[in-house]
Tab-separated table of C-alpha atoms in Angstrom:
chain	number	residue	atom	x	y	z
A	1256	UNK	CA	-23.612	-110.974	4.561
A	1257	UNK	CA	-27.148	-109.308	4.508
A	1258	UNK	CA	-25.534	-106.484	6.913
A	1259	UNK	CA	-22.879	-105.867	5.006
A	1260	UNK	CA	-25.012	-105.016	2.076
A	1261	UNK	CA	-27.158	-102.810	3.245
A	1262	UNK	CA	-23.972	-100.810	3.474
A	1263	UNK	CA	-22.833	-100.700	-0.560
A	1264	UNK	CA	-24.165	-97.611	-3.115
A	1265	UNK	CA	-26.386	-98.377	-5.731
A	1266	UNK	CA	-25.369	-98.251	-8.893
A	1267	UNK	CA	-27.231	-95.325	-9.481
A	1268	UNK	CA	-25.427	-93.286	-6.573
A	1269	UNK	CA	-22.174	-94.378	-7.648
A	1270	UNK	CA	-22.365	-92.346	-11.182
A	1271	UNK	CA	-23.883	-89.504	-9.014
A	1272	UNK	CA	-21.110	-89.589	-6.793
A	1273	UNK	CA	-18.534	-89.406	-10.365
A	1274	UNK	CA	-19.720	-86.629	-11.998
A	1275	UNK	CA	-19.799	-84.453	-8.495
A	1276	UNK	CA	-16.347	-85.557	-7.806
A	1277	UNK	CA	-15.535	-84.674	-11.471
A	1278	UNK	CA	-17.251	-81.110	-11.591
A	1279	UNK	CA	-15.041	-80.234	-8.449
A	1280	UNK	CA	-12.344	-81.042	-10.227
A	1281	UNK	CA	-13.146	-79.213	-13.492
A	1282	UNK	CA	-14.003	-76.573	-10.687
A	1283	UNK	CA	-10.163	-76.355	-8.452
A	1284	UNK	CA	-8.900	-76.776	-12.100
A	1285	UNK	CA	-10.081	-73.433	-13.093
A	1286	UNK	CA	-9.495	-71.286	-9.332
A	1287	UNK	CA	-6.167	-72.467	-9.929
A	1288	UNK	CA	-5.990	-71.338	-13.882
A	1289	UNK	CA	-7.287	-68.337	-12.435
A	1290	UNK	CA	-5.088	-67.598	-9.648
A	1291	UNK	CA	-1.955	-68.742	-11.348
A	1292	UNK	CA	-3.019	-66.066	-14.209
A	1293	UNK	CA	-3.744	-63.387	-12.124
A	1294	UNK	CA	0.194	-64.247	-9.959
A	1295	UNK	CA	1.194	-63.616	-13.499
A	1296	UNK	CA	-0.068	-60.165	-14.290
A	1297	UNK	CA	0.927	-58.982	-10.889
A	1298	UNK	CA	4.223	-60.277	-11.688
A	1299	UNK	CA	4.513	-58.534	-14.812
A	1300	UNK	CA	3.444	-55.487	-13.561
A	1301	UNK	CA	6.179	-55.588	-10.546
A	1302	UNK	CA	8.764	-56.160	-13.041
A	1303	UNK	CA	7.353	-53.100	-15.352
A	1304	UNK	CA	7.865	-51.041	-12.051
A	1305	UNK	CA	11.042	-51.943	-11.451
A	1306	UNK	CA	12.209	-50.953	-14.570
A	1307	UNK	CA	10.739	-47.526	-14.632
A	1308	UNK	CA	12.398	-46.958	-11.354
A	1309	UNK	CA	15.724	-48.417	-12.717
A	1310	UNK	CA	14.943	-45.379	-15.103
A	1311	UNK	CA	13.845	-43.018	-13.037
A	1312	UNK	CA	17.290	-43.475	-10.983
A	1313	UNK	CA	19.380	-42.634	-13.872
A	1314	UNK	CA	17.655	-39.893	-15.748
A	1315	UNK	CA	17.899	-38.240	-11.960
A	1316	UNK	CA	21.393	-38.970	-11.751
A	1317	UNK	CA	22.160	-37.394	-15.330
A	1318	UNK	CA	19.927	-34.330	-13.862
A	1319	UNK	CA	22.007	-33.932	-10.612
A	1320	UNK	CA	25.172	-33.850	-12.488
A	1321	UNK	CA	24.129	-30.498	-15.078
A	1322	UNK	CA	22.958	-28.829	-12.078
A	1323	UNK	CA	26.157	-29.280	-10.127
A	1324	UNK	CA	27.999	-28.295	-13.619
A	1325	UNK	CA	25.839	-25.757	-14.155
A	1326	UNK	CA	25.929	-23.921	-10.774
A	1327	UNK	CA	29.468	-24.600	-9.890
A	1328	UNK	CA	31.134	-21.785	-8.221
A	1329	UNK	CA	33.697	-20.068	-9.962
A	1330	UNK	CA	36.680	-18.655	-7.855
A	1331	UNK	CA	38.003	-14.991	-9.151
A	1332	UNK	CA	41.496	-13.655	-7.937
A	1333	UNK	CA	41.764	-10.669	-9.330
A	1334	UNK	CA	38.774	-8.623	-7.897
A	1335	UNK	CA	39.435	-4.989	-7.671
A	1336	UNK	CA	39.934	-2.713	-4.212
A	1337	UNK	CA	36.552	-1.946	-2.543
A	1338	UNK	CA	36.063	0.180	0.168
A	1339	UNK	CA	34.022	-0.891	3.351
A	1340	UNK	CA	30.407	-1.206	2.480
A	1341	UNK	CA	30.831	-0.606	-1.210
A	1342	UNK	CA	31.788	3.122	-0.590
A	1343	UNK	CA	34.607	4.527	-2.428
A	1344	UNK	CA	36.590	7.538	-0.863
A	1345	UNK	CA	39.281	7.837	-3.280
A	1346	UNK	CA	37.272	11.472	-4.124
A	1347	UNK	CA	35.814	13.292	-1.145
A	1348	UNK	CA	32.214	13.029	-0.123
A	1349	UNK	CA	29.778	15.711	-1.854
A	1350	UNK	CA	27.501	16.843	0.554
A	1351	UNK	CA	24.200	17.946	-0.177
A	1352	UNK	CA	22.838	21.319	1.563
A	1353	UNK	CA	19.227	20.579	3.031
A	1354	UNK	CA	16.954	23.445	1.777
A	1355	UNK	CA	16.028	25.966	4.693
A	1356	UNK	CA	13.138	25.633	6.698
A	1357	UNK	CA	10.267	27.695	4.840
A	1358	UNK	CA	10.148	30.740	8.071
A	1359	UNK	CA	6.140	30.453	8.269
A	1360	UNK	CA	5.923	27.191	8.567
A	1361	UNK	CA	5.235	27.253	12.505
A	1362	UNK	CA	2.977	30.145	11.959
A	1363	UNK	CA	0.628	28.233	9.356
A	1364	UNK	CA	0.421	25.201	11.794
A	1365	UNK	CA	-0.629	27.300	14.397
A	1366	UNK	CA	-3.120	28.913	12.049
A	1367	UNK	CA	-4.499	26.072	11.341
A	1368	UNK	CA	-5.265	24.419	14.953
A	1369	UNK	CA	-6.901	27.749	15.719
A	1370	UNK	CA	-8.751	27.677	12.538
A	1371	UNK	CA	-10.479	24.313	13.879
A	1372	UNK	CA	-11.538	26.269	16.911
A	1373	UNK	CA	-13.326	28.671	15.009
A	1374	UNK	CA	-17.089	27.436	16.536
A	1375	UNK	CA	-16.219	27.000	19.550
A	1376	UNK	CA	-16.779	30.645	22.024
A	1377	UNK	CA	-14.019	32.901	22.891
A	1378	UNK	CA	-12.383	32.728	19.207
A	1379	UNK	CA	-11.925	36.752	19.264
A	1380	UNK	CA	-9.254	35.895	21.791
A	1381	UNK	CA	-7.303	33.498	20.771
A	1382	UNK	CA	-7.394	35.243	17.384
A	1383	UNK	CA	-5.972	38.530	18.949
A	1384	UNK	CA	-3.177	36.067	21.109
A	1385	UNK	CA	-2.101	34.519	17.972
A	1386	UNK	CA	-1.849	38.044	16.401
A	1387	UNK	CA	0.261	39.659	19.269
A	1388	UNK	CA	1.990	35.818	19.187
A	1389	UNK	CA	3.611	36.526	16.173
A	1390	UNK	CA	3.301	40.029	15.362
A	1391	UNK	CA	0.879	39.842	12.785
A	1392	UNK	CA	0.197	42.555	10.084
A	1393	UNK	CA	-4.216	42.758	9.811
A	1394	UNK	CA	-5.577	43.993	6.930
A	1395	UNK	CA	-8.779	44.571	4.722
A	1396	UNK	CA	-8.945	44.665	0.889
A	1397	UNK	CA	-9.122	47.291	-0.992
A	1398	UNK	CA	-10.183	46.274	-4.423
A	1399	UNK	CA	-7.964	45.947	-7.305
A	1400	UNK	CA	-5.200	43.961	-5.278
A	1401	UNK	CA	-4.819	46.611	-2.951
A	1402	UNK	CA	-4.623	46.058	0.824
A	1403	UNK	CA	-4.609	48.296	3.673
A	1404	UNK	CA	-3.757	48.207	7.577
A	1405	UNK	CA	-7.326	47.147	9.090
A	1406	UNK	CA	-8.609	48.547	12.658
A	1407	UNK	CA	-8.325	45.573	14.319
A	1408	UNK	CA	-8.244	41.901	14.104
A	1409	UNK	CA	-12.284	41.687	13.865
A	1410	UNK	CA	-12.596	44.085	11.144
A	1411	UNK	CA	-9.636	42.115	9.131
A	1412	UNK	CA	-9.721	40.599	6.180
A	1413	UNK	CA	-6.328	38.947	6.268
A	1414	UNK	CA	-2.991	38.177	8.362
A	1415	UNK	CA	0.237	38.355	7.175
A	1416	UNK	CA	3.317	37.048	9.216
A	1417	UNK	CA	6.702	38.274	7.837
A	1418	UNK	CA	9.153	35.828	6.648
A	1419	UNK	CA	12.418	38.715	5.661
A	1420	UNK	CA	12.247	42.249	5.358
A	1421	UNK	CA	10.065	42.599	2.495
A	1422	UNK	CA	8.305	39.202	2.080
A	1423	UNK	CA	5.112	38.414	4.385
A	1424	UNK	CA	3.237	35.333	4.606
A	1425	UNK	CA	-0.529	36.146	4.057
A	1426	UNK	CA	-3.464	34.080	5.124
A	1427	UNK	CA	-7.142	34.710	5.492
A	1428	UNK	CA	-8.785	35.921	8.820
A	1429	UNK	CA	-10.061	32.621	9.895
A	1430	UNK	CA	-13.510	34.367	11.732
A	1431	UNK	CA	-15.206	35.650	8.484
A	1432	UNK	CA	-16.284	32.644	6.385
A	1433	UNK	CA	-15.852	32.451	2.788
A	1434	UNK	CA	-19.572	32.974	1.141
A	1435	UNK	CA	-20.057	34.500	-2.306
A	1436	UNK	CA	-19.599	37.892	-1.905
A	1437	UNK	CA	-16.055	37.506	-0.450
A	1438	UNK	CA	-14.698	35.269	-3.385
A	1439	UNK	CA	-16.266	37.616	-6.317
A	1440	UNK	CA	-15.037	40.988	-4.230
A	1441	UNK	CA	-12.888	40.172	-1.547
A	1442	UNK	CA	-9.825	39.397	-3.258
A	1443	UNK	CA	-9.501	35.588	-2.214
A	1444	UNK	CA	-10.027	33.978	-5.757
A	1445	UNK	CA	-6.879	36.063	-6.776
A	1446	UNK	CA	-4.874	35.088	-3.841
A	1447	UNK	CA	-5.302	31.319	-3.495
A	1448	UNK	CA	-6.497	28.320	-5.655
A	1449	UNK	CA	-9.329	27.489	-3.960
A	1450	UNK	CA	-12.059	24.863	-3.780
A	1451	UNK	CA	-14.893	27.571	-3.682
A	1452	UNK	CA	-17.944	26.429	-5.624
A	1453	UNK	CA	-21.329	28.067	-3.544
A	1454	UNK	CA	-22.758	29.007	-0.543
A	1455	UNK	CA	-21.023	29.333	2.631
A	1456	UNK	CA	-17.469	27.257	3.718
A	1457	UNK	CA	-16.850	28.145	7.521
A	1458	UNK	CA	-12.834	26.540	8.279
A	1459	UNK	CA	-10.081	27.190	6.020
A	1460	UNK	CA	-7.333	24.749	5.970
A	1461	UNK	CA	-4.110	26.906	4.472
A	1462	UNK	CA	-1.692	24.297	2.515
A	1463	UNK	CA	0.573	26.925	1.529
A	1464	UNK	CA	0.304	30.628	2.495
A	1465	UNK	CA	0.245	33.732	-0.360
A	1466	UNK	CA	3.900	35.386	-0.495
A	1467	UNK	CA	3.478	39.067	-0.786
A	1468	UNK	CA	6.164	41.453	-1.114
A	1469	UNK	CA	5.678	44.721	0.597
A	1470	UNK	CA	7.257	48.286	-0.092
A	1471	UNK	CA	6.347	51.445	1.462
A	1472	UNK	CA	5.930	53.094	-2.341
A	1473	UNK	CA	4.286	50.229	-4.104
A	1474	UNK	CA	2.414	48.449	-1.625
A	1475	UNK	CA	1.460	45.017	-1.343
A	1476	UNK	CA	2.469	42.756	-4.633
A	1477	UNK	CA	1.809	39.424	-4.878
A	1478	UNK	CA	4.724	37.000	-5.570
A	1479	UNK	CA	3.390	33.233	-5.051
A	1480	UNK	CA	-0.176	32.263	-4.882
A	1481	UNK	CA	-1.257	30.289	-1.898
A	1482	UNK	CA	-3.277	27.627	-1.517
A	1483	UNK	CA	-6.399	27.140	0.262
A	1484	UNK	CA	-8.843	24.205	1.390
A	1485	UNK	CA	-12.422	25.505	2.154
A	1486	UNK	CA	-14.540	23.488	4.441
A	1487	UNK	CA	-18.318	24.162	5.203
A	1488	UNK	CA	-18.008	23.323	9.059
């Protein structure tokens, strides 16, 4: 009996031992509160879901159905005869002459490639081969918009090719340089539109050549002014 004894809680320990057992209780009874709240606002929120999509699923359906009215093809049976390719020959086809080829055209190319040449040596030459090349006209200025046949092609002022029998392409001499004295007196300022403002420009880059008509009695008379790009190299 005195073993046994030594074995039993005190009264003391035994109300200890309640209220810890009853705290864990009070304390499970609230996780579960808890938890079984919380299940519930997750389950209300799964079932708001659901709805929207249950929504969703037939506002989209309404949508799918206007867009098939709307772009529904219709079918047409009484479409008109067209030709292949949209073309209609019932009237025949107008076609358009092509202007003719401007006759200096070659000559003003070649001008100016040998105008770019101009610094290098030998350019008395290959002015003189484009001369002979196509039967240039040289010639100096004479004041007033007069020109006359020049010496040779050093001493000339300009070239002129001829385009028919009275109409001649006219260009300047590409060796003399344009400087002040030749675009107040030299007749160049009449003959072109020109970027001229001072000093010295070295290369002239002809856009369009001056068309003079020439007669025996009344001499050279220009008909179109040409156009001229002065560079200073």
């Amino acid at each position: 009996m005195e073993e046994v004894s030594e074995f039993l809680l005190s009264p003391q320990m035994t109300q200890i031992l309640y209220y810890l057992s009853l705290g864990l209780s009070i304390l499970l009874l609230f996780v579960v509160a808890y938890l079984f709240a919380a299940n519930g606002r997750k389950s209300n929120e799964i079932a708001h879901l659901q709805s929207e999509l249950v929504r969703l699923r037939k506002d989209l359906s309404k949508l799918k159905d206007t867009v098939e009215h709307m772009w529904k093809p219709t079918v047409k049976t009484d479409l008109p005869p067209i030709e292949p390719f949209g073309l209609d020959f019932s009237e025949p086809a107008k076609i358009s002459q092509l202007k003719p080829q401007d006759p200096w055209l070659d000559f003003v190319e070649k001008y100016n490639e040998l105008a770019e040449e101009m610094s290098k040596p030998g350019q008395l030459k290959k002015c003189e081969k484009v001369v002979y090349e196509f039967k240039l006209r040289v010639l100096t200025y004479g004041g007033a918009m007069t020109f006359r046949p020049a010496i040779d092609v050093k001493d000339s002022r300009y070239w002129a090719f001829k385009c028919s029998s009275d109409e001649f392409a006219v260009v300047p001499n590409p060796m003399h340089p344009c400087d002040e004295d030749f675009y107040d007196n030299g007749g160049i300022r009449e003959t072109y539109a020109l970027n001229y403002e001072d000093g010295v420009y070295r290369k002239y880059v002809v856009k369009l050549p001056a068309i003079f008509t020439y007669e025996p009695s009344g001499g050279w008379q220009l008909k179109d002014t040409g156009v001229v790009n002065l560079e200073r190299s």
